[in-house]
Backbone as JSON, one array per atom type, in Angstrom:
{
  "sequence": "XXXXXXXXXXXXXXXXXXXXXXXXXXXXXXXXXXXXXXXXXXXXXXXXXXXXXXXXXXXXXXXXXXXXXXXXXXXXXXXXXXXXXXXXXXXXXXXXXXXXXXXXXXXXXXXXX",
  "N": [[15.68, -10.23, -3.42], [16.59, -12.05, -1.69], [19.23, -11.59, -1.63], [19.25, -8.57, -0.77], [18.83, -9.01, 1.68], [20.96, -10.71, 2.59], [23.14, -8.6, 2.6], [25.48, -6.66, 4.1], [25.26, -4.06, 6.41], [27.0, -0.96, 6.87], [28.03, 0.51, 8.91], [27.99, 0.23, 12.55], [25.65, 0.99, 14.25], [24.17, 1.06, 11.93], [23.63, -1.92, 11.08], [22.65, -2.66, 13.44], [20.03, -1.85, 13.77], [19.36, -3.02, 11.53], [19.16, -5.86, 12.18], [16.8, -4.75, 13.92], [14.86, -4.63, 12.33], [14.5, -7.06, 11.09], [13.92, -8.69, 13.27], [11.62, -7.14, 13.36], [10.23, -8.4, 11.81], [9.87, -10.99, 12.19], [12.28, -12.43, 11.54], [14.98, -14.84, 12.28], [18.24, -13.95, 12.8], [19.89, -15.55, 11.66], [18.87, -16.74, 10.13], [19.33, -16.51, 7.1], [22.06, -16.83, 6.72], [21.98, -19.62, 7.08], [20.81, -20.83, 4.51], [23.21, -20.69, 2.55], [25.7, -19.93, 0.52], [26.17, -20.75, -1.56], [23.26, -21.34, -2.62], [20.89, -21.34, -5.2], [19.52, -18.16, -6.62], [16.05, -17.86, -5.97], [13.77, -17.74, -8.64], [10.62, -15.81, -9.71], [7.87, -15.92, -11.28], [6.2, -12.98, -12.43], [3.11, -10.92, -14.06], [3.24, -9.23, -16.92], [1.22, -6.87, -16.2], [1.28, -6.27, -13.54], [4.07, -5.53, -13.17], [5.31, -3.02, -12.83], [3.96, -1.94, -10.11], [5.12, -4.17, -8.61], [7.36, -3.15, -8.37], [6.99, -0.53, -7.65], [6.35, -0.88, -4.94], [8.51, -2.18, -4.15], [10.6, -0.56, -4.24], [9.68, 1.78, -1.95], [10.84, 3.26, 0.82], [10.36, 2.58, 4.11], [7.17, 1.81, 4.31], [5.02, 0.81, 5.44], [3.19, 1.36, 8.4], [3.44, 1.18, 11.8], [2.56, 0.46, 15.32], [3.7, -0.64, 17.54], [4.48, -4.03, 17.95], [2.64, -4.67, 16.12], [1.29, -4.09, 13.06], [-0.04, -1.42, 11.2], [-1.01, -1.35, 8.41], [-0.52, 0.1, 5.38], [1.55, 3.66, 4.61], [0.18, 5.48, 3.92], [0.51, 8.55, 3.28], [3.57, 8.74, 3.2], [3.68, 7.55, 0.91], [2.45, 9.15, -0.85], [4.45, 11.01, -0.67], [6.7, 10.12, -1.47], [6.0, 9.78, -4.1], [5.46, 12.06, -5.12], [7.46, 13.55, -5.02], [9.6, 11.46, -5.95], [8.6, 12.26, -8.72], [6.44, 10.14, -9.62], [4.38, 9.46, -11.65], [0.98, 8.42, -10.97], [-0.52, 5.47, -11.14], [-4.2, 4.73, -11.16], [-5.01, 2.34, -11.13], [-2.87, 0.76, -10.38], [-2.4, 2.18, -7.85], [-4.21, 0.87, -6.83], [-3.58, -1.88, -6.84], [-1.66, -1.4, -5.1], [-2.47, -1.08, -2.43], [-4.16, -3.52, -2.09], [-1.49, -5.18, -2.3], [-0.65, -4.26, 0.19], [-2.67, -4.73, 1.95], [-2.73, -6.87, 2.51], [-0.21, -8.09, 3.14], [-0.46, -6.75, 5.65], [-2.29, -8.08, 7.02], [-0.77, -10.47, 6.74], [1.3, -10.18, 8.46], [0.27, -9.64, 10.8], [-0.73, -12.2, 11.7], [0.63, -13.83, 12.58], [2.76, -15.46, 15.1]],
  "CA": [[14.97, -10.3, -2.44], [17.56, -12.39, -0.85], [20.58, -10.54, -1.74], [19.28, -7.42, 0.05], [18.82, -9.25, 2.78], [22.03, -10.88, 3.08], [23.68, -7.13, 2.31], [26.2, -6.33, 5.12], [25.17, -3.12, 6.36], [28.41, -0.16, 6.64], [28.43, 0.88, 10.2], [27.23, -0.89, 13.82], [24.2, 1.09, 14.13], [22.94, 0.19, 10.54], [23.68, -3.98, 11.57], [21.41, -3.34, 14.86], [19.01, -1.22, 12.49], [19.07, -3.84, 10.43], [18.78, -6.76, 13.17], [15.83, -4.87, 14.83], [14.44, -4.89, 11.31], [14.7, -8.44, 10.74], [13.27, -8.7, 13.79], [10.35, -6.73, 13.66], [9.37, -9.45, 10.64], [9.86, -12.51, 13.2], [13.02, -13.54, 11.1], [16.0, -14.47, 13.22], [19.35, -12.97, 11.74], [20.9, -16.49, 11.06], [17.89, -17.64, 8.94], [19.68, -16.44, 5.61], [23.48, -17.59, 6.63], [22.05, -21.24, 6.7], [20.76, -20.84, 3.2], [24.59, -21.01, 1.79], [25.79, -18.97, -0.75], [26.21, -21.93, -3.59], [22.16, -21.36, -3.38], [20.32, -20.83, -6.77], [18.66, -17.66, -6.74], [14.51, -18.12, -6.46], [12.92, -17.12, -9.79], [9.4, -15.28, -9.54], [7.59, -14.68, -12.35], [5.22, -11.88, -12.75], [3.15, -10.72, -15.07], [3.44, -7.61, -17.05], [0.67, -5.89, -15.88], [2.03, -6.33, -12.39], [5.25, -5.68, -13.01], [5.12, -1.58, -12.47], [3.19, -2.1, -8.78], [5.7, -4.19, -7.41], [8.61, -2.47, -8.28], [6.66, 0.44, -6.89], [6.43, -1.59, -3.63], [9.84, -2.36, -3.26], [10.99, 1.09, -4.01], [9.42, 2.49, -1.23], [10.97, 2.39, 2.11], [9.05, 2.63, 5.25], [6.25, 1.69, 3.52], [4.27, 0.23, 6.15], [3.19, 1.99, 9.92], [3.29, 0.01, 13.2], [2.23, 0.36, 16.95], [4.88, -1.52, 18.48], [4.41, -4.97, 17.12], [1.65, -4.69, 15.32], [1.21, -3.74, 11.65], [-1.3, -0.54, 10.81], [-1.06, -1.07, 7.28], [-0.36, 1.36, 4.37], [1.32, 4.72, 5.35], [-0.51, 6.26, 2.54], [1.53, 9.61, 3.59], [4.78, 8.21, 2.9], [3.49, 6.46, -0.63], [1.97, 10.03, -1.49], [5.47, 11.84, -0.66], [7.5, 9.37, -2.42], [5.29, 9.75, -5.36], [5.77, 13.45, -5.32], [9.07, 13.58, -4.69], [10.49, 11.29, -6.85], [7.83, 12.41, -10.07], [6.36, 9.08, -10.35], [2.89, 9.44, -12.17], [0.41, 7.68, -9.76], [-2.09, 5.26, -11.95], [-5.09, 4.55, -9.72], [-4.93, 0.68, -11.02], [-1.15, 0.79, -9.88], [-2.05, 2.31, -6.66], [-5.49, -0.04, -6.25], [-2.94, -3.23, -6.25], [-0.59, -1.29, -3.78], [-3.17, -1.39, -1.22], [-4.07, -4.56, -2.11], [-0.34, -5.66, -1.41], [0.31, -3.42, 2.06], [-3.36, -5.36, 3.12], [-2.36, -8.61, 2.63], [0.34, -8.42, 3.94], [-0.66, -6.56, 6.72], [-2.92, -9.53, 7.48], [0.11, -11.95, 7.08], [2.29, -9.76, 9.81], [-0.54, -9.66, 12.03], [-0.93, -13.26, 12.31], [2.13, -14.78, 13.33], [2.75, -16.14, 16.41]],
  "C": [[16.3, -10.27, -1.37], [18.93, -12.15, -0.53], [20.55, -9.33, -1.09], [19.24, -7.87, 1.43], [20.34, -9.88, 3.27], [22.77, -9.84, 2.92], [24.14, -7.15, 3.82], [25.94, -4.55, 5.32], [27.19, -2.4, 6.95], [28.85, 0.37, 8.09], [27.34, -0.04, 11.61], [25.95, -0.58, 13.92], [23.74, 0.54, 13.27], [23.08, -1.42, 11.15], [22.83, -3.59, 12.55], [19.87, -2.4, 14.16], [18.25, -2.13, 12.03], [18.39, -5.11, 11.38], [16.96, -6.57, 13.62], [14.71, -5.06, 13.6], [13.4, -6.52, 10.72], [13.98, -9.7, 11.96], [11.24, -8.67, 14.16], [9.16, -7.76, 12.66], [9.4, -10.75, 11.29], [11.12, -13.5, 11.83], [14.63, -13.37, 12.01], [17.09, -14.71, 12.22], [19.73, -14.17, 11.27], [20.26, -17.41, 10.11], [18.71, -17.75, 7.37], [21.0, -17.02, 5.4], [23.41, -19.38, 6.4], [21.2, -21.5, 5.5], [22.06, -21.19, 2.25], [24.55, -20.05, 0.67], [25.97, -19.57, -1.6], [24.41, -21.82, -3.83], [21.6, -20.53, -4.39], [19.3, -19.8, -6.31], [16.74, -17.99, -7.0], [13.81, -16.94, -7.39], [11.49, -16.84, -9.45], [8.9, -14.99, -10.84], [6.17, -14.41, -11.69], [4.49, -11.12, -13.46], [3.02, -10.08, -15.36], [2.95, -6.53, -16.36], [0.56, -5.7, -13.88], [3.25, -6.02, -11.93], [5.48, -4.31, -12.23], [4.58, -1.73, -10.86], [4.3, -2.91, -8.19], [7.27, -3.44, -7.49], [8.56, -0.93, -7.69], [6.65, 0.09, -5.5], [7.78, -2.01, -2.8], [10.76, -1.07, -3.22], [10.51, 1.94, -2.99], [9.73, 2.36, -0.12], [10.02, 3.06, 3.5], [7.64, 2.83, 4.58], [4.79, 1.14, 4.67], [3.83, 1.07, 8.05], [2.95, 0.81, 10.94], [3.15, 0.89, 14.06], [2.75, -0.84, 17.14], [5.09, -2.85, 17.27], [3.62, -5.62, 15.84], [1.69, -4.13, 14.13], [-0.13, -2.93, 11.25], [-1.98, -0.5, 9.31], [-0.39, 0.0, 6.49], [-0.06, 2.72, 4.75], [1.42, 5.33, 4.35], [0.67, 8.07, 2.59], [2.62, 9.29, 2.97], [4.6, 7.52, 1.02], [3.42, 8.05, -1.64], [3.57, 11.17, -1.65], [6.57, 11.48, -1.33], [7.57, 9.62, -3.77], [6.08, 11.11, -5.97], [6.78, 14.05, -5.64], [10.15, 13.25, -5.71], [9.95, 11.24, -8.32], [7.26, 11.04, -10.75], [4.95, 9.63, -10.53], [2.52, 8.35, -11.62], [-0.84, 6.93, -10.83], [-2.67, 4.5, -11.24], [-5.28, 3.01, -9.82], [-3.76, 0.41, -10.2], [-1.5, 0.76, -8.05], [-3.45, 1.2, -5.7], [-4.8, -1.24, -5.64], [-1.99, -2.57, -5.27], [-1.12, -1.43, -2.77], [-3.77, -2.06, -0.8], [-2.75, -5.19, -1.68], [-0.36, -5.81, 0.07], [-1.09, -4.45, 2.58], [-3.02, -6.7, 3.01], [-1.15, -8.3, 3.04], [0.43, -7.76, 5.18], [-1.69, -7.36, 7.91], [-1.94, -10.54, 7.9], [0.74, -10.95, 8.57], [2.02, -9.96, 11.05], [-1.41, -10.75, 12.55], [-0.54, -13.95, 12.61], [2.3, -14.59, 14.29], [4.28, -15.39, 16.86]]
}
């Protein structure tokens, strides 16, 4: 995850879009520069039963809906379109877990000051 945040965009517009995205999450652009290049990546252990839904979560672009700074939750149309276009078969249990992740993240994002 940290590597994705630290990568540099290709154009000035991409850079501005990236800074806007960081700002929408409440992240200062220099936060990750302070971490240092020598820092060891954090290893997070994931139970096998949750791996597929976490990979699904990380694969979907524009996953959340926003109204200005307020997160409205999971964009189910985007999830459905992504699943249809990528040929992903949707497991109802994984979809339930995906909704739970989105709900939890929505609450956390909307609680920030």
